[in-house]
Amino acid sequence: MTRPVSLRAIAVAAALFGGLSAAQAQETIFYSTQLRPIEEATKVREVLLKGIPGKVTYVVDEPPAFAVRMKAETQAGKRTASVVGALHGELQPHVPDDLQPIDDVAAKLTDRGIPASLMDLGKLGTSQQQYIPWMQATYIMVANKEALQYLPQGADVNSLTYEQLQQWGKNIVDKTGQRRLGLPAGPTGLLPRFFQGYFYPSFTGGVVTTFKSADAEAGWNALKELWAVTNPNSTNYNFMQEPLLAGEVWIAWDHIARVKEALALQPDQFVAFPAPAGPKGRGYMPVIAGLAIPKDAPNRAGAVAVIEHLTKPETQLATAAEVGFFPVVKAELPPDLAPGIKALAGAVDATQNAKDALVSLLPVGLGAKGGEFNKVYMDTFQRIVLRNEPVKDVLEAQAKVLDALMKETDAPCWAPDKPSQGACPVQ
Amino acid sequence: MSARTSWIPYALIAPSVVFLGALFIVPLVQTIWLSFSAGEGPSLDNYQRMASDLNFTLAVKNTFLLTLVVVPLQVVLALGMATMVTKLGKGRDLVLWVLTIPLGISDLAAGLAWLALLQNTGYLNSALYALGLIQGPTGWLSQETPVALFFAVVLAELWRATAIVLVILIAGLQLIPKEFAEAAEIFGAKPWTRFTRITLPLLKPSLQSALILRTVLAFEVFAVVYALGGRNFPVLAGEAYVWQNDNQNYGVAASYAVLIMAISLAATSIYLRVLRTSPEQLP
């Protein structure tokens, strides 16, 4: 039992000092790790939550604080939030201690047209519904239009390969003397997801089982070449929209929410397109945010009302238009979207409908070890690419760490790895 | 009268004792316990994980290197500044005020200010480019330029934290009676002799406090490094943060915290021993 005892103290302190303490009977507190920036939170409060009977208070928090608070409230036996919104991976560690199954809510929403595959993700590997899909996003590439002139001959941004991307970056280095490709490899950047959802699936067709395969070795060697034309400041980049807007980077890969600003502010300067394809296909990872009801929620009826409202097709469309997250239900995007959002939507659509698209799901069943799972890939990157250690040796060593982690959590394989009996094996 | 005085001191220190007990001792014990608990019962697993981690050796090396470079430089700079400030007549308060401005700035803000100066699109790059000294934006803060990054961190730390040493030393200098220096001057002692034979020895208690404070803080350095280099320049406190926040492994994070505490305690006890001042040597 490694759960810190101090969580209880934090909960008490939170109850004493926190703004959430005055939960009234009629109030529904909606606690979210998503849509945190003030502009987005205001849109949620003033547009997206309008029309729900009763008072809904929208409160946001950083993901680590969210995790601590959820656990602390469970330990203290005093729940403040009635409905929570967070990413799939952020909700995972709270099953079964902090969340209640919501099969009844799922049953009410059958007419929404949420795809069965998404609803299944909401079970978080259990037999019951743990969250209702809320909105989705993915990762795309964004390029400054100035970079387009350096595209290799015959390359089309919408069906780029990793080889062409490398050549593109190299052309730019040759012509401008600057490494203008960018990756979010900073401390809070999402590079681990690049490895799990893009690089590994594209080069090896798997994520865990193929970790040290010959394909993986070839992939890492290709990545080293890609790094040679990538801006060395990438290890400081967390949100690619900043170096893109500063002109420091011309071509970037990142989560749509982290490049949105660039496209929204200068829609004429940037283009958005799908991530490149490797030998095994065009790996991509959908990101799902879900709505869940914590155990002992003070106002369950209010929570259900919030979930029902947010999954209505018209609210889903408004969400896309206002904050740039895309619907989980069947709904046609309106043609009058802002140009930046439209470009994002186009890239997401091109990704999902690419002929060689290879879906890589979010890790399932790792529980609180999700961070250490990311660490395996980031350590491998650090050793192979940044420290130039021999690829084969590093993969052997890190495969042992990965294998131990999978055995410890007993997590079965998820797509694109083939389903496994028991823990997902590293082959 | 005596009945009253017997409880007053206890009542007066009680709030701080309660405060320290609740918010310092309890979490401290919990952290130590956490660092030794992995799986079933007490074990050294967390420490093993910490020591075998990719960035551990580098973090230890960087933290010590930074402390060994920054702290002596700060003491020398602060000694110089303090001696000058005490010699000033007019405008002394203004100079002191300006010199201590960095004290009022949070370390993260200081890190961000230096980032704005030193990053690719920063002021230094713009200035050098305008002067024609560089061809285009040059990076100094990436993992491919570890030496430049190290100097950037040293520079920012010097700027940010020299003032605290300065304040302590000025207070110490003011305690030294002028008569000693005057007497020495009458006997023909040169300024340097007066400084090394009178000022420095009498300043020892203040130097001790300043060194302890600065060294302990230097081993905990985090925000400035994080702002300037992210994880390009791993340090101990930064690794603790990463294990706690990104890897969500509280046990290993606690091990780092305990390690930093052990190093700080060791440094403090060395200072207490080496710079011990007997009461009769006090001014």
XYZ file of C-alpha atoms in Angstrom:
710
model
C 0.000 0.000 0.000
C 1.826 3.084 -1.189
C -1.106 5.472 -1.051
C 0.156 8.525 0.857
C -1.695 9.105 4.076
C -1.411 12.838 3.528
C -4.223 12.664 0.968
C -6.636 12.733 3.849
C -5.016 15.886 5.157
C -5.262 17.447 1.713
C -8.934 16.553 1.560
C -9.612 18.151 4.904
C -7.688 21.226 3.871
C -9.549 21.317 0.589
C -12.858 21.093 2.396
C -11.826 23.911 4.699
C -10.293 26.263 2.190
C -11.546 25.087 -1.185
C -14.157 26.886 -3.179
C -16.112 23.695 -3.614
C -17.180 23.329 -0.023
C -20.478 25.126 -0.323
C -22.185 22.393 -2.301
C -25.856 23.087 -2.052
C -28.521 20.518 -2.660
C -29.531 21.925 -6.040
C -26.054 22.684 -7.288
C -24.207 20.292 -9.571
C -20.458 20.624 -9.489
C -18.826 19.673 -12.785
C -15.120 19.054 -12.177
C -12.938 18.825 -15.265
C -9.348 18.495 -16.425
C -10.371 19.503 -19.939
C -11.145 22.969 -21.341
C -9.105 24.611 -18.593
C -7.893 27.878 -20.189
C -10.081 30.762 -19.101
C -11.453 31.389 -22.606
C -12.509 27.777 -22.963
C -13.900 27.501 -19.432
C -15.950 30.630 -20.068
C -17.382 29.072 -23.233
C -18.340 26.006 -21.226
C -20.024 28.104 -18.552
C -21.757 30.565 -20.829
C -22.552 28.520 -23.914
C -22.195 24.775 -23.558
C -23.857 24.347 -20.159
C -26.750 26.673 -20.919
C -30.173 25.090 -20.881
C -29.619 22.589 -18.099
C -32.209 22.839 -15.325
C -30.640 23.726 -11.965
C -27.315 25.358 -11.232
C -24.165 23.807 -12.693
C -20.793 25.035 -11.453
C -17.902 24.311 -13.781
C -14.585 23.879 -11.945
C -11.293 22.999 -13.641
C -8.041 21.543 -12.360
C -4.690 20.267 -13.622
C -4.664 16.480 -14.166
C -2.323 15.644 -11.219
C -4.426 17.766 -8.871
C -7.539 16.074 -10.236
C -6.118 12.647 -9.403
C -5.160 13.695 -5.878
C -8.490 15.341 -5.200
C -10.537 12.384 -6.430
C -8.614 9.999 -4.188
C -8.585 12.387 -1.256
C -12.344 12.868 -1.404
C -12.872 9.130 -1.469
C -10.648 8.706 1.583
C -12.277 11.586 3.427
C -15.736 10.246 2.575
C -16.838 13.689 1.461
C -17.539 14.129 -2.238
C -17.978 17.589 -3.727
C -18.151 16.960 -7.477
C -21.179 15.228 -8.975
C -19.848 14.843 -12.485
C -16.251 14.784 -13.715
C -14.812 15.291 -17.168
C -11.340 13.982 -17.982
C -9.340 12.083 -20.558
C -9.712 8.335 -20.865
C -6.272 7.829 -19.329
C -6.965 10.234 -16.469
C -10.151 8.387 -15.496
C -8.522 4.971 -15.667
C -6.721 5.121 -12.281
C -10.016 5.923 -10.531
C -11.697 2.615 -11.350
C -13.136 1.077 -9.212
C -12.358 3.166 -6.099
C -13.569 6.628 -7.036
C -16.106 6.187 -9.854
C -19.522 4.563 -9.921
C -20.741 2.400 -12.835
C -23.239 4.284 -14.998
C -24.877 1.629 -17.143
C -28.245 3.293 -16.530
C -26.974 6.540 -18.053
C -25.519 4.663 -21.019
C -28.907 3.006 -21.560
C -30.567 6.430 -21.733
C -28.151 7.600 -24.410
C -28.552 4.799 -26.954
C -30.249 7.219 -29.394
C -27.202 9.511 -29.498
C -25.362 7.349 -31.989
C -22.103 7.134 -30.076
C -20.108 4.401 -31.871
C -19.973 1.114 -29.978
C -16.163 1.099 -30.087
C -16.098 4.423 -28.212
C -18.688 3.275 -25.692
C -16.570 0.170 -25.083
C -13.562 2.327 -24.281
C -15.773 3.915 -21.627
C -15.860 0.615 -19.767
C -12.160 1.015 -19.014
C -11.589 -2.706 -19.249
C -14.389 -3.617 -16.823
C -17.794 -5.093 -17.652
C -19.686 -1.932 -16.711
C -19.870 1.558 -18.192
C -17.489 3.835 -16.259
C -17.687 6.957 -18.388
C -19.712 8.306 -21.286
C -17.610 9.565 -24.218
C -17.767 13.367 -24.217
C -15.616 14.683 -27.009
C -12.675 13.574 -29.061
C -9.506 14.892 -30.528
C -6.378 13.539 -32.113
C -2.879 14.561 -33.115
C -2.073 16.212 -36.412
C 0.736 17.935 -38.244
C 0.794 21.669 -38.832
C 3.108 23.443 -41.241
C 3.908 27.047 -41.939
C 3.090 27.815 -45.573
C 6.675 28.990 -46.048
C 7.778 25.389 -45.643
C 5.614 24.075 -48.464
C 8.051 25.199 -51.166
C 10.629 22.762 -49.761
C 8.367 19.703 -49.989
C 10.213 16.848 -51.716
C 9.223 16.173 -55.322
C 5.994 14.248 -55.643
C 5.143 14.470 -51.945
C 1.621 15.434 -50.898
C 1.182 16.732 -47.344
C -2.040 14.774 -46.983
C -0.333 11.442 -47.662
C 3.162 12.091 -46.360
C 5.530 9.292 -45.335
C 8.136 9.496 -42.576
C 10.821 9.256 -45.251
C 9.367 12.257 -47.072
C 9.045 14.173 -43.809
C 12.729 13.602 -43.148
C 13.588 14.716 -46.682
C 11.373 17.774 -46.240
C 13.149 18.727 -43.041
C 16.508 18.118 -44.700
C 15.599 20.324 -47.682
C 14.788 23.112 -45.241
C 18.100 22.654 -43.417
C 19.966 22.692 -46.742
C 18.217 25.821 -47.972
C 17.771 27.882 -44.800
C 20.440 26.463 -42.493
C 17.870 25.981 -39.747
C 16.371 22.807 -38.314
C 12.710 23.727 -38.525
C 10.913 20.493 -37.756
C 9.502 20.446 -34.217
C 8.359 17.792 -31.778
C 6.808 18.392 -28.339
C 9.585 16.658 -26.387
C 9.493 19.078 -23.434
C 8.659 18.101 -19.854
C 4.890 18.406 -20.375
C 4.935 17.780 -24.113
C 3.023 14.842 -25.522
C 5.905 13.057 -27.239
C 5.154 9.744 -25.423
C 1.899 9.640 -27.370
C 3.874 10.124 -30.576
C 5.725 6.906 -29.850
C 2.660 4.964 -28.696
C 0.158 6.162 -31.268
C 2.211 7.142 -34.288
C 5.813 6.040 -34.463
C 5.508 2.463 -33.177
C 2.259 1.559 -35.004
C 3.528 3.102 -38.251
C 6.885 1.344 -38.180
C 6.065 -1.941 -36.422
C 2.282 -2.402 -36.520
C 2.273 -2.737 -32.731
C 3.102 -0.811 -29.572
C 4.083 -3.294 -26.873
C 4.555 -6.683 -28.545
C 6.809 -5.251 -31.256
C 8.813 -3.058 -28.897
C 12.234 -4.567 -29.713
C 11.467 -6.109 -33.103
C 13.703 -5.649 -36.141
C 11.080 -3.231 -37.470
C 11.407 -1.189 -34.299
C 15.171 -1.091 -34.713
C 14.785 0.192 -38.262
C 12.237 2.717 -37.006
C 14.539 4.104 -34.331
C 17.316 4.461 -36.883
C 14.917 6.418 -39.092
C 13.957 8.552 -36.106
C 17.605 9.387 -35.476
C 17.791 10.762 -39.000
C 14.578 12.679 -38.427
C 16.041 14.143 -35.232
C 19.045 15.392 -37.191
C 16.725 17.806 -39.014
C 14.576 18.546 -35.941
C 15.052 21.715 -33.939
C 17.237 20.854 -30.904
C 15.019 23.078 -28.769
C 12.324 20.441 -29.192
C 13.224 19.081 -25.760
C 11.906 22.398 -24.413
C 8.673 22.469 -26.433
C 5.457 21.591 -24.629
C 2.828 23.215 -26.857
C 3.870 23.375 -30.513
C 1.677 26.397 -31.235
C 4.245 28.614 -29.504
C 7.328 27.817 -31.638
C 5.044 27.688 -34.699
C 3.735 31.185 -34.040
C 7.240 32.417 -33.233
C 8.437 31.100 -36.593
C 11.087 29.010 -34.847
C 9.469 25.827 -36.154
C 7.861 25.356 -39.569
C 6.583 21.795 -39.347
C 5.191 20.313 -36.138
C 3.306 17.342 -34.803
C 1.064 17.796 -31.741
C -2.366 17.387 -30.196
C -4.964 19.534 -31.974
C -5.657 21.477 -28.777
C -1.965 22.403 -28.620
C -1.724 23.767 -32.171
C -5.200 25.245 -32.303
C -3.995 28.701 -31.301
C -1.643 28.903 -34.289
C -4.415 27.998 -36.724
C -6.980 30.202 -35.005
C -4.726 33.282 -34.901
C -3.168 32.926 -38.351
C -5.363 30.634 -40.453
C -3.738 31.962 -43.633
C -0.205 31.187 -42.473
C -0.587 27.527 -41.487
C -1.863 24.310 -43.006
C -2.973 21.213 -41.072
C -2.617 17.655 -42.330
C -2.408 14.046 -41.090
C 0.678 12.558 -39.452
C 3.001 10.630 -41.792
C 2.798 6.937 -42.638
C 5.473 4.320 -42.041
C 6.004 0.860 -43.546
C 3.051 -0.586 -41.593
C 0.519 2.178 -42.180
C -0.484 5.603 -40.958
C -0.641 5.134 -37.193
C -2.876 7.563 -35.348
C -4.356 7.818 -31.915
C -7.810 9.143 -31.133
C -8.054 10.988 -27.832
C -11.251 10.530 -25.902
C -12.489 12.690 -23.053
C -15.262 11.180 -20.977
C -17.862 12.167 -18.423
C -18.111 10.088 -15.268
C -19.966 10.179 -11.996
C -17.848 9.824 -8.850
C -18.863 7.488 -6.043
C -21.233 9.147 -3.555
C -21.889 12.049 -5.927
C -23.929 14.595 -3.966
C -26.278 15.299 -6.871
C -26.535 12.309 -9.184
C -29.669 13.538 -10.954
C -27.885 16.790 -11.798
C -24.879 14.836 -13.056
C -27.065 12.745 -15.369
C -28.673 15.948 -16.680
C -25.212 17.387 -17.474
C -24.168 14.218 -19.307
C -27.421 14.080 -21.259
C -27.063 17.717 -22.252
C -23.421 17.559 -23.300
C -23.967 14.501 -25.514
C -26.873 16.099 -27.443
C -25.853 16.497 -31.101
C -26.405 20.272 -31.000
C -24.220 20.655 -27.881
C -21.580 18.466 -29.500
C -21.530 20.710 -32.572
C -21.368 23.790 -30.373
C -18.400 22.179 -28.558
C -16.577 21.743 -31.859
C -17.307 25.307 -32.914
C -16.456 26.917 -29.567
C -13.482 24.933 -28.271
C -12.298 22.756 -31.163
C -12.942 19.320 -29.698
C -14.850 17.074 -32.084
C -18.168 15.251 -31.597
C -18.348 11.674 -30.377
C -21.865 11.414 -31.816
C -22.911 11.356 -35.436
C -23.252 15.025 -36.372
C -22.316 16.996 -39.469
C -20.036 19.926 -38.738
C -21.641 23.201 -39.851
C -20.032 24.887 -42.876
C -19.608 28.247 -41.114
C -16.865 27.088 -38.721
C -14.007 29.502 -38.035
C -11.249 28.926 -40.642
C -8.776 27.645 -38.026
C -11.210 25.087 -36.634
C -12.140 24.130 -40.186
C -8.499 23.401 -40.996
C -8.240 21.248 -37.856
C -11.436 19.413 -38.745
C -10.123 18.805 -42.254
C -6.897 17.291 -40.930
C -8.755 15.099 -38.428
C -11.092 13.926 -41.166
C -8.195 13.199 -43.524
C -6.490 11.227 -40.741
C -9.515 9.095 -39.921
C -10.364 8.410 -43.529
C -6.846 7.803 -44.827
C -6.677 4.504 -46.753
C -3.690 3.340 -44.725
C -5.008 4.612 -41.357
C -3.984 2.388 -38.445
C -5.827 3.148 -35.229
C -3.828 2.924 -32.058
C -5.912 3.032 -28.925
C -5.005 4.636 -25.660
C -3.270 2.287 -23.224
C -5.862 0.327 -21.240
C -5.438 -1.415 -17.925
C -2.211 0.250 -16.808
C -3.956 2.067 -13.961
C -1.621 4.370 -12.077
C 1.350 2.997 -14.035
C 0.469 5.048 -17.119
C 3.203 7.507 -16.244
C 5.835 4.803 -16.027
C 4.602 3.338 -19.317
C 5.292 6.724 -20.925
C 8.668 6.759 -19.233
C 9.720 3.543 -21.001
C 9.263 5.227 -24.383
C 10.787 8.538 -23.318
C 13.814 6.827 -21.753
C 14.281 4.816 -24.936
C 14.110 8.037 -26.941
C 16.546 9.765 -24.622
C 19.069 6.943 -24.790
C 18.875 6.166 -28.500
C 18.281 9.576 -30.017
C 19.672 12.083 -27.551
C 22.555 10.041 -26.107
C 23.282 8.036 -29.214
C 23.474 4.675 -27.410
C 23.373 1.484 -29.560
C 19.773 0.894 -30.672
C 19.716 -2.856 -30.121
C 21.120 -2.753 -26.578
C 18.751 -0.011 -25.490
C 15.730 -1.814 -26.908
C 16.774 -5.030 -25.128
C 17.161 -3.230 -21.802
C 13.997 -1.145 -22.059
C 11.994 -4.169 -23.255
C 12.747 -5.788 -19.886
C 11.376 -2.737 -18.067
C 8.298 -2.714 -20.300
C 7.731 -6.435 -19.846
C 7.957 -6.137 -16.061
C 5.495 -3.239 -16.145
C 2.989 -5.163 -18.258
C 3.274 -8.216 -15.989
C 2.883 -6.084 -12.881
C -0.298 -4.424 -14.147
C -1.495 -7.538 -15.995
C -2.697 -5.266 -18.790
C -3.836 -7.165 -21.900
C -2.804 -5.922 -25.356
C -4.783 -3.158 -27.010
C -4.989 -2.192 -30.688
C -2.947 -2.266 -32.848
C -1.317 -5.123 -30.890
C -3.223 -8.382 -31.252
C -5.398 -9.296 -28.251
C -3.598 -11.361 -25.626
C -4.512 -13.764 -22.861
C -3.239 -12.090 -19.717
C -0.516 -9.475 -19.703
C 0.556 -8.105 -23.074
C 3.871 -9.818 -23.898
C 6.943 -8.067 -25.306
C 8.170 -10.347 -28.066
C 5.701 37.408 38.742
C 7.863 34.318 38.454
C 4.774 32.122 38.102
C 3.769 34.189 35.107
C 7.133 34.197 33.393
C 7.439 30.438 33.701
C 4.681 29.731 31.176
C 4.897 32.776 28.979
C 7.873 31.627 26.892
C 6.220 28.275 26.249
C 2.952 29.900 25.271
C 4.799 32.193 22.898
C 6.665 29.462 21.079
C 3.725 27.048 21.130
C 2.160 28.299 17.868
C 5.403 27.828 15.950
C 5.965 24.413 17.519
C 2.452 23.319 16.585
C 2.883 24.801 13.129
C 6.212 23.061 12.552
C 4.911 19.819 14.005
C 1.801 19.695 11.867
C 3.157 21.039 8.622
C 6.782 19.964 8.754
C 7.505 17.039 11.075
C 4.429 15.007 10.141
C 4.936 15.286 6.361
C 8.643 14.644 6.891
C 7.989 11.385 8.705
C 5.393 10.453 6.104
C 7.832 11.158 3.278
C 10.538 9.053 4.874
C 8.046 6.260 5.445
C 6.795 6.539 1.875
C 10.306 6.286 0.496
C 10.858 3.003 2.332
C 7.517 1.436 1.488
C 7.140 -0.409 -1.788
C 4.840 -3.368 -2.027
C 4.836 -5.271 1.252
C 6.635 -3.847 4.253
C 9.682 -1.627 4.357
C 12.211 -2.077 1.580
C 14.872 -0.266 -0.385
C 13.118 -0.823 -3.728
C 12.387 2.846 -4.246
C 16.005 3.782 -3.609
C 17.155 1.096 -5.993
C 14.821 2.397 -8.669
C 16.045 5.912 -8.051
C 19.723 4.980 -8.234
C 19.346 2.854 -11.352
C 17.364 5.500 -13.216
C 18.701 6.911 -16.446
C 19.003 10.464 -15.143
C 20.050 9.792 -11.554
C 23.833 10.022 -11.939
C 23.487 13.026 -14.177
C 21.140 14.736 -11.726
C 23.527 14.163 -8.811
C 26.472 15.393 -10.865
C 24.624 18.465 -12.127
C 23.283 19.419 -8.714
C 26.699 19.190 -7.049
C 28.449 20.947 -9.919
C 25.934 23.758 -9.818
C 26.230 24.133 -6.048
C 30.034 24.046 -6.139
C 30.168 26.738 -8.797
C 27.287 28.958 -7.739
C 27.674 29.151 -3.964
C 31.370 30.247 -3.811
C 30.780 32.762 -6.602
C 27.799 34.148 -4.744
C 29.749 34.503 -1.513
C 32.616 36.304 -3.246
C 30.245 38.586 -5.131
C 28.190 39.290 -2.030
C 31.330 40.035 0.023
C 32.426 42.555 -2.565
C 29.011 44.108 -2.836
C 28.504 44.220 0.946
C 31.897 45.877 1.550
C 31.121 48.500 -1.060
C 27.633 49.156 0.235
C 28.862 49.695 3.806
C 31.422 52.221 2.504
C 28.710 54.230 0.786
C 27.448 57.377 2.432
C 24.784 58.994 0.324
C 22.466 56.749 -1.694
C 23.329 53.658 0.334
C 19.685 52.740 0.835
C 18.915 53.182 -2.838
C 21.833 50.975 -3.918
C 20.893 48.324 -1.378
C 17.311 48.438 -2.531
C 18.285 47.975 -6.175
C 20.679 45.130 -5.338
C 17.986 43.247 -3.445
C 15.267 43.538 -6.091
C 15.829 39.932 -7.278
C 14.901 38.765 -3.757
C 11.357 39.929 -4.344
C 10.971 37.916 -7.514
C 9.872 34.306 -7.397
C 12.450 31.876 -8.709
C 10.174 30.676 -11.488
C 9.597 34.252 -12.622
C 13.354 34.819 -12.540
C 13.853 31.709 -14.654
C 11.281 32.907 -17.153
C 12.893 36.347 -17.303
C 16.238 34.750 -18.161
C 14.488 32.493 -20.660
C 13.150 35.592 -22.399
C 16.727 36.869 -22.597
C 18.478 33.700 -23.675
C 16.092 31.683 -25.826
C 16.352 31.494 -29.625
C 13.953 34.374 -30.104
C 15.238 36.156 -26.997
C 16.774 39.574 -26.476
C 20.389 38.391 -26.466
C 19.900 36.638 -29.802
C 18.243 39.741 -31.249
C 21.014 41.987 -29.972
C 23.837 39.786 -31.264
C 22.060 39.454 -34.590
C 21.577 43.214 -34.859
C 25.292 43.661 -34.214
C 26.039 41.154 -36.948
C 27.785 38.758 -34.569
C 25.582 35.761 -35.363
C 24.027 34.570 -38.636
C 20.620 33.683 -37.263
C 18.850 32.530 -34.099
C 21.313 30.487 -32.058
C 20.237 28.030 -29.399
C 21.988 27.941 -26.045
C 19.463 26.096 -23.948
C 19.078 22.739 -25.696
C 20.537 19.394 -24.677
C 22.968 19.749 -27.594
C 24.607 22.727 -25.878
C 25.081 21.496 -22.294
C 27.922 23.894 -21.470
C 26.023 26.983 -22.588
C 22.956 25.746 -20.736
C 25.001 25.256 -17.581
C 26.353 28.799 -17.771
C 22.864 30.135 -18.387
C 21.638 28.424 -15.226
C 24.657 29.680 -13.256
C 24.052 33.208 -14.484
C 20.372 33.140 -13.588
C 21.104 31.672 -10.166
C 23.770 34.288 -9.474
C 21.393 37.053 -10.439
C 18.530 35.622 -8.465
C 20.067 34.496 -5.198
C 23.197 36.538 -4.508
C 21.081 39.172 -2.773
C 20.130 36.890 0.108
C 23.828 36.349 0.892
C 24.371 40.090 0.548
C 21.663 40.950 3.061
C 23.036 38.524 5.645
C 26.612 39.766 5.161
C 25.630 43.428 5.413
C 23.883 42.693 8.688
C 27.050 40.921 9.844
C 29.313 43.772 8.767
C 27.260 46.257 10.716
C 27.875 44.253 13.889
C 31.642 44.640 13.612
C 32.752 47.599 15.744
C 34.568 50.285 13.747
C 37.245 50.562 16.458
C 39.007 47.374 15.339
C 39.539 48.621 11.819
C 40.505 52.083 13.056
C 43.031 50.627 15.474
C 44.510 48.478 12.734
C 44.710 51.482 10.432
C 46.657 53.424 13.070
C 49.128 50.550 13.217
C 49.498 50.831 9.446
C 47.449 47.837 8.228
C 46.607 48.044 4.520
C 42.938 47.675 3.449
C 43.495 44.086 2.269
C 45.111 43.116 5.566
C 42.296 44.754 7.490
C 39.784 42.821 5.375
C 41.441 39.428 5.773
C 42.556 39.816 9.407
C 39.610 41.692 10.916
C 36.514 41.729 8.736
C 36.566 38.135 7.523
C 37.188 36.442 10.912
C 34.569 38.579 12.623
C 32.157 37.908 9.804
C 32.412 34.147 10.284
C 29.036 33.671 12.029
C 27.257 35.570 9.264
C 29.183 33.692 6.589
C 28.160 30.468 8.228
C 24.465 31.373 8.149
C 24.699 32.605 4.564
C 26.551 29.495 3.420
C 24.141 27.119 5.111
C 21.139 28.909 3.683
C 22.521 29.197 0.175
C 23.919 25.660 0.010
C 20.702 24.075 1.212
C 18.742 26.125 -1.299
C 21.232 25.314 -4.045
C 20.714 21.596 -3.520
C 16.986 22.205 -3.922
C 17.380 24.249 -7.104
C 14.478 23.586 -9.428
C 12.357 26.366 -10.871
C 15.147 28.292 -12.611
C 16.555 25.115 -14.142
C 13.093 23.965 -15.162
C 12.249 27.277 -16.793
C 15.536 27.520 -18.696
C 16.258 23.948 -19.666
C 13.266 21.793 -18.858
C 14.726 18.339 -18.409
C 17.770 19.068 -20.544
C 19.664 19.715 -17.336
C 18.418 17.157 -14.806
C 18.769 18.134 -11.143
C 17.677 16.238 -8.033
C 14.624 18.315 -7.158
C 13.542 18.255 -10.808
C 13.755 14.470 -10.896
C 11.673 14.287 -7.703
C 9.070 16.425 -9.430
C 9.087 14.254 -12.552
C 8.657 11.051 -10.537
C 5.832 12.563 -8.546
C 3.982 14.291 -11.345
C 4.736 12.574 -14.635
C 5.601 9.051 -13.569
C 3.107 9.160 -10.693
C 5.409 7.079 -8.548
C 5.293 8.733 -5.140
C 7.705 6.254 -3.581
C 10.631 7.112 -5.851
C 9.787 10.821 -5.605
C 9.951 10.493 -1.814
C 13.342 8.783 -2.116
C 14.665 11.769 -4.043
C 13.245 14.100 -1.396
C 14.941 12.138 1.379
C 18.212 12.113 -0.574
C 18.105 15.903 -0.996
C 17.406 16.265 2.711
C 20.312 13.982 3.625
C 22.697 15.947 1.399
C 21.475 19.249 2.858
C 21.857 17.983 6.423
C 25.367 16.757 5.674
C 26.328 20.097 4.136
C 24.884 21.962 7.099
C 26.747 19.874 9.650
C 29.997 20.382 7.742
C 29.513 24.144 7.807
C 28.616 24.090 11.491
C 31.834 22.193 12.224
C 34.247 23.965 9.877
C 33.057 27.493 10.525
C 32.579 27.083 14.254
C 33.138 30.306 16.192
C 33.940 30.252 19.874
C 32.007 32.856 21.904
C 35.128 34.847 22.772
C 35.866 35.399 19.077
C 32.546 37.129 18.527
C 32.658 40.866 18.006
